[in-house]
Amino acid sequence: MLGYISSTRKKSCHGCVKAKRRCDLGYPFCKRCFVKGLDCTYPNAQKATARDAEVVIRQSTPDFTPPPQASVAGSSSSTESLDIAIASSIEANIDPLFLQISCSSSDSSSGSSPENGGDPSGDWMNNWKNDWNQALKRRTLAANQICRTLLPEVWAPSFLTEPQTLASIRNICALVPDLALTGSTLFVHEKLYQKHQSQTYQDCVALSALYLTHNMKNQAILANSINAKISALITTSSTWTLAEHLAAVQALIIYQIIRLFDPTLNLQQSAEKHLALLEIWSAHLWKRFFNENPSGVQTSYETWVFNESLRRTILMSVFVRCAYTTLTKGGLADLVPVLARLPITRDLEAWHSAGEEEFGARALPRYITEEENLVSYSDIAMTWSHDREVETLDPFEKMLLVPCRGGDDPRLLV
């Protein structure tokens, strides 16, 4: 599912041409070469380093179906309705690596996973995990090629120190007041909703503002409002456009941050049940990103704003879930394998461009296509050095560096 398919590559790989088979043009491996363990090379392919290849590790992109429409009776039964909708929307062909949080974090007493909700196919995740492991055992690639592309060292789950965990959560929680006060944050670009503000976006900003003023008297209003908004999103999910889908995932991330990381609200239990919903919606959004174009986007700058907001949204979806496991599992960051290969724009300062002219001056002379300007999360971590000044870091870069480099450079934790 976490695949990156080049939009510019047109010619089949040498292996598929020789075998006279159709090539799905996956990079760095097409599906056929990946399964058979063949050396996958493309004609006229640009020379790339091993580190460059890790930016867009190719996994098969499964066929998704939109989450089915769910009718919700009212706010009093919203949690139960959401559980049913979550369980019914899960497809058995989703990349098990993207969904590994459900396998690893499910607790038999919590009732937070779809299988605990009485789904007759409740063991689908374990079955797919076993199938995936068996597929990897059948791989016959050379050891150096496996290490270079499939199993880089940074993929291993790791443990965060308590200062790293607290600093990561502090940075995540700061996203809510940013959105409430400015209408934008590190994964919602200020120009993303400049032309059209969807109801989902407006609701999210309004509830973020309500959260900043919450007290004992309006706490129930905040909780019921969040549940009602999530219920409404589920009801309309089958008709979402790509832009509406992005807004829904962004809103759900904010709602999860509010409920997961503020113990005074006592909403963690209901939020945990929606972790599966967040990862399913994110998986569908990531799939659609490679197959659909956003409507209403006219200029190259608007296209980049949308694409980069989507890439950052996917990353933050995983980042927030990973941060919660570090909080509840003694610092265990079990989603590092997913985070390590998610791409964002290499030039982080481009996010703060005043407009299309300034953005064009930064990006166009250096990179021919947008995908050439991408870098993986793991590369961001690898390029950090102790001689760099923390004060000059981009806020998003600093937030990403805290969990992976904060242990050996305490300056990042301040």
GROMACS .gro file of C-alpha atoms in nm, residues 121-331:
model
  211
  121SER     CA    1  -1.346  -1.208   1.000
  122GLY     CA    2  -1.165  -1.077   1.305
  123ASP     CA    3  -0.845  -1.271   1.238
  124TRP     CA    4  -0.789  -1.111   0.896
  125MET     CA    5  -0.493  -0.905   1.016
  126ASN     CA    6  -0.308  -1.203   1.157
  127ASN     CA    7  -0.377  -1.403   0.841
  128TRP     CA    8  -0.239  -1.127   0.622
  129LYS     CA    9   0.058  -1.079   0.850
  130ASN     CA   10   0.139  -1.449   0.815
  131ASP     CA   11   0.091  -1.435   0.438
  132TRP     CA   12   0.322  -1.135   0.417
  133ASN     CA   13   0.588  -1.309   0.626
  134GLN     CA   14   0.567  -1.617   0.405
  135ALA     CA   15   0.604  -1.400   0.095
  136LEU     CA   16   0.918  -1.241   0.237
  137LYS     CA   17   1.063  -1.585   0.317
  138ARG     CA   18   1.027  -1.681  -0.049
  139ARG     CA   19   1.231  -1.381  -0.158
  140THR     CA   20   1.557  -1.472  -0.332
  141LEU     CA   21   1.709  -1.128  -0.377
  142ALA     CA   22   2.075  -1.079  -0.301
  143ALA     CA   23   2.142  -0.984   0.059
  144ASN     CA   24   2.281  -0.643  -0.027
  145GLN     CA   25   1.975  -0.562  -0.238
  146ILE     CA   26   1.741  -0.660   0.043
  147CYS     CA   27   1.929  -0.444   0.290
  148ARG     CA   28   1.929  -0.155   0.048
  149THR     CA   29   1.560  -0.153  -0.038
  150LEU     CA   30   1.347  -0.380   0.175
  151LEU     CA   31   1.507  -0.388   0.516
  152PRO     CA   32   1.708  -0.072   0.584
  153GLU     CA   33   1.842  -0.045   0.936
  154VAL     CA   34   1.616   0.243   1.032
  155TRP     CA   35   1.305   0.028   0.984
  156ALA     CA   36   1.347  -0.152   1.317
  157PRO     CA   37   1.101  -0.048   1.590
  158SER     CA   38   1.278   0.146   1.862
  159PHE     CA   39   1.226   0.274   2.214
  160LEU     CA   40   1.209   0.643   2.296
  161THR     CA   41   1.335   0.787   2.620
  162GLU     CA   42   1.086   0.961   2.846
  163PRO     CA   43   1.216   1.309   2.748
  164GLN     CA   44   1.180   1.217   2.380
  165THR     CA   45   0.826   1.092   2.434
  166LEU     CA   46   0.720   1.401   2.626
  167ALA     CA   47   0.881   1.637   2.375
  168SER     CA   48   0.713   1.458   2.083
  169ILE     CA   49   0.372   1.477   2.248
  170ARG     CA   50   0.426   1.842   2.338
  171ASN     CA   51   0.500   1.922   1.974
  172ILE     CA   52   0.196   1.726   1.856
  173CYS     CA   53  -0.036   1.901   2.102
  174ALA     CA   54   0.088   2.240   1.978
  175LEU     CA   55  -0.076   2.168   1.643
  176VAL     CA   56  -0.425   2.223   1.789
  177PRO     CA   57  -0.380   2.586   1.904
  178ASP     CA   58  -0.196   2.660   1.579
  179LEU     CA   59  -0.501   2.551   1.381
  180ALA     CA   60  -0.742   2.734   1.610
  181LEU     CA   61  -0.552   3.064   1.600
  182THR     CA   62  -0.433   3.071   1.237
  183GLY     CA   63  -0.646   2.821   1.045
  184SER     CA   64  -0.333   2.633   0.944
  185THR     CA   65  -0.071   2.409   1.099
  186LEU     CA   66   0.232   2.202   1.003
  187PHE     CA   67   0.026   1.963   0.788
  188VAL     CA   68  -0.256   2.200   0.682
  189HIS     CA   69  -0.111   2.464   0.451
  190GLU     CA   70  -0.242   2.818   0.490
  191LYS     CA   71  -0.331   2.830   0.119
  192LEU     CA   72  -0.494   2.486   0.106
  193TYR     CA   73  -0.844   2.614   0.184
  194GLN     CA   74  -0.797   2.968   0.056
  195LYS     CA   75  -1.045   2.930  -0.232
  196HIS     CA   76  -1.293   2.694  -0.071
  197GLN     CA   77  -1.339   2.608   0.296
  198SER     CA   78  -1.518   2.279   0.339
  199GLN     CA   79  -1.759   2.222   0.626
  200THR     CA   80  -1.523   1.958   0.764
  201TYR     CA   81  -1.237   2.208   0.781
  202GLN     CA   82  -1.454   2.476   0.942
  203ASP     CA   83  -1.584   2.231   1.203
  204CYS     CA   84  -1.230   2.123   1.286
  205VAL     CA   85  -1.109   2.480   1.336
  206ALA     CA   86  -1.415   2.562   1.547
  207LEU     CA   87  -1.372   2.259   1.774
  208SER     CA   88  -1.002   2.337   1.809
  209ALA     CA   89  -1.097   2.684   1.932
  210LEU     CA   90  -1.355   2.534   2.167
  211TYR     CA   91  -1.089   2.302   2.306
  212LEU     CA   92  -0.868   2.599   2.396
  213THR     CA   93  -1.147   2.733   2.617
  214HIS     CA   94  -1.272   2.403   2.756
  215ASN     CA   95  -1.366   2.369   3.122
  216MET     CA   96  -1.574   2.139   3.338
  217LYS     CA   97  -1.898   2.296   3.216
  218ASN     CA   98  -1.840   2.269   2.841
  219GLN     CA   99  -1.628   1.952   2.842
  220ALA     CA  100  -1.928   1.733   2.759
  221ILE     CA  101  -2.018   1.963   2.470
  222LEU     CA  102  -1.669   1.923   2.328
  223ALA     CA  103  -1.677   1.543   2.357
  224ASN     CA  104  -2.025   1.509   2.205
  225SER     CA  105  -1.942   1.752   1.927
  226ILE     CA  106  -1.632   1.557   1.825
  227ASN     CA  107  -1.825   1.230   1.822
  228ALA     CA  108  -2.104   1.390   1.619
  229LYS     CA  109  -1.860   1.527   1.363
  230ILE     CA  110  -1.686   1.191   1.324
  231SER     CA  111  -2.026   1.024   1.283
  232ALA     CA  112  -2.118   1.273   1.012
  233LEU     CA  113  -1.790   1.206   0.832
  234ILE     CA  114  -1.855   0.833   0.831
  235THR     CA  115  -2.204   0.888   0.693
  236THR     CA  116  -2.071   1.083   0.394
  237SER     CA  117  -1.746   0.890   0.344
  238SER     CA  118  -1.868   0.695   0.041
  239THR     CA  119  -1.919   1.017  -0.157
  240TRP     CA  120  -1.596   1.200  -0.074
  241THR     CA  121  -1.391   1.368  -0.339
  242LEU     CA  122  -1.015   1.351  -0.295
  243ALA     CA  123  -1.011   1.698  -0.136
  244GLU     CA  124  -1.295   1.607   0.101
  245HIS     CA  125  -1.113   1.287   0.193
  246LEU     CA  126  -0.802   1.488   0.280
  247ALA     CA  127  -1.003   1.730   0.495
  248ALA     CA  128  -1.165   1.438   0.679
  249VAL     CA  129  -0.832   1.276   0.765
  250GLN     CA  130  -0.689   1.610   0.876
  251ALA     CA  131  -0.989   1.670   1.100
  252LEU     CA  132  -0.971   1.321   1.249
  253ILE     CA  133  -0.602   1.371   1.330
  254ILE     CA  134  -0.686   1.688   1.524
  255TYR     CA  135  -0.975   1.519   1.705
  256GLN     CA  136  -0.748   1.230   1.801
  257ILE     CA  137  -0.478   1.465   1.931
  258ILE     CA  138  -0.731   1.641   2.152
  259ARG     CA  139  -0.867   1.319   2.300
  260LEU     CA  140  -0.556   1.100   2.318
  261PHE     CA  141  -0.311   1.340   2.475
  262ASP     CA  142  -0.524   1.540   2.720
  263PRO     CA  143  -0.598   1.316   3.021
  264THR     CA  144  -0.817   1.584   3.181
  265LEU     CA  145  -1.085   1.517   2.920
  266ASN     CA  146  -1.099   1.144   3.001
  267LEU     CA  147  -1.163   1.062   2.635
  268GLN     CA  148  -0.875   0.824   2.563
  269GLN     CA  149  -1.095   0.515   2.559
  270SER     CA  150  -1.327   0.645   2.288
  271ALA     CA  151  -1.032   0.784   2.092
  272GLU     CA  152  -0.853   0.447   2.098
  273LYS     CA  153  -1.151   0.290   1.921
  274HIS     CA  154  -1.102   0.538   1.638
  275LEU     CA  155  -0.734   0.464   1.580
  276ALA     CA  156  -0.838   0.193   1.334
  277LEU     CA  157  -1.064   0.442   1.160
  278LEU     CA  158  -0.776   0.688   1.122
  279GLU     CA  159  -0.542   0.431   0.969
  280ILE     CA  160  -0.808   0.297   0.731
  281TRP     CA  161  -0.901   0.643   0.607
  282SER     CA  162  -0.533   0.731   0.573
  283ALA     CA  163  -0.464   0.412   0.377
  284HIS     CA  164  -0.749   0.487   0.137
  285LEU     CA  165  -0.633   0.848   0.099
  286TRP     CA  166  -0.276   0.738   0.022
  287LYS     CA  167  -0.408   0.497  -0.240
  288ARG     CA  168  -0.628   0.760  -0.404
  289PHE     CA  169  -0.339   1.005  -0.414
  290PHE     CA  170  -0.170   0.797  -0.686
  291ASN     CA  171  -0.482   0.745  -0.893
  292GLU     CA  172  -0.679   1.071  -0.880
  293ASN     CA  173  -0.620   1.440  -0.937
  294PRO     CA  174  -0.771   1.702  -0.705
  295SER     CA  175  -1.048   1.916  -0.851
  296GLY     CA  176  -1.025   2.294  -0.854
  297VAL     CA  177  -0.645   2.297  -0.868
  298GLN     CA  178  -0.519   2.515  -1.152
  299THR     CA  179  -0.156   2.623  -1.103
  300SER     CA  180   0.156   2.423  -1.025
  301TYR     CA  181   0.180   2.598  -0.689
  302GLU     CA  182  -0.175   2.500  -0.595
  303THR     CA  183  -0.098   2.144  -0.699
  304TRP     CA  184   0.211   2.138  -0.481
  305VAL     CA  185   0.022   2.286  -0.183
  306PHE     CA  186  -0.239   2.012  -0.209
  307ASN     CA  187   0.012   1.731  -0.265
  308GLU     CA  188   0.245   1.838   0.013
  309SER     CA  189  -0.045   1.885   0.256
  310LEU     CA  190  -0.158   1.534   0.172
  311ARG     CA  191   0.191   1.387   0.216
  312ARG     CA  192   0.232   1.560   0.551
  313THR     CA  193  -0.116   1.451   0.656
  314ILE     CA  194  -0.033   1.087   0.588
  315LEU     CA  195   0.292   1.121   0.781
  316MET     CA  196   0.117   1.289   1.076
  317SER     CA  197  -0.151   1.020   1.078
  318VAL     CA  198   0.117   0.758   1.143
  319PHE     CA  199   0.323   0.992   1.364
  320VAL     CA  200   0.033   1.056   1.603
  321ARG     CA  201  -0.051   0.687   1.635
  322CYS     CA  202   0.315   0.602   1.691
  323ALA     CA  203   0.346   0.873   1.957
  324TYR     CA  204   0.050   0.727   2.143
  325THR     CA  205   0.211   0.383   2.154
  326THR     CA  206   0.527   0.537   2.300
  327LEU     CA  207   0.309   0.689   2.571
  328THR     CA  208   0.120   0.369   2.651
  329LYS     CA  209   0.389   0.106   2.587
  330GLY     CA  210   0.690   0.235   2.771
  331GLY     CA  211   0.840   0.428   2.481
   0.00000   0.00000   0.00000
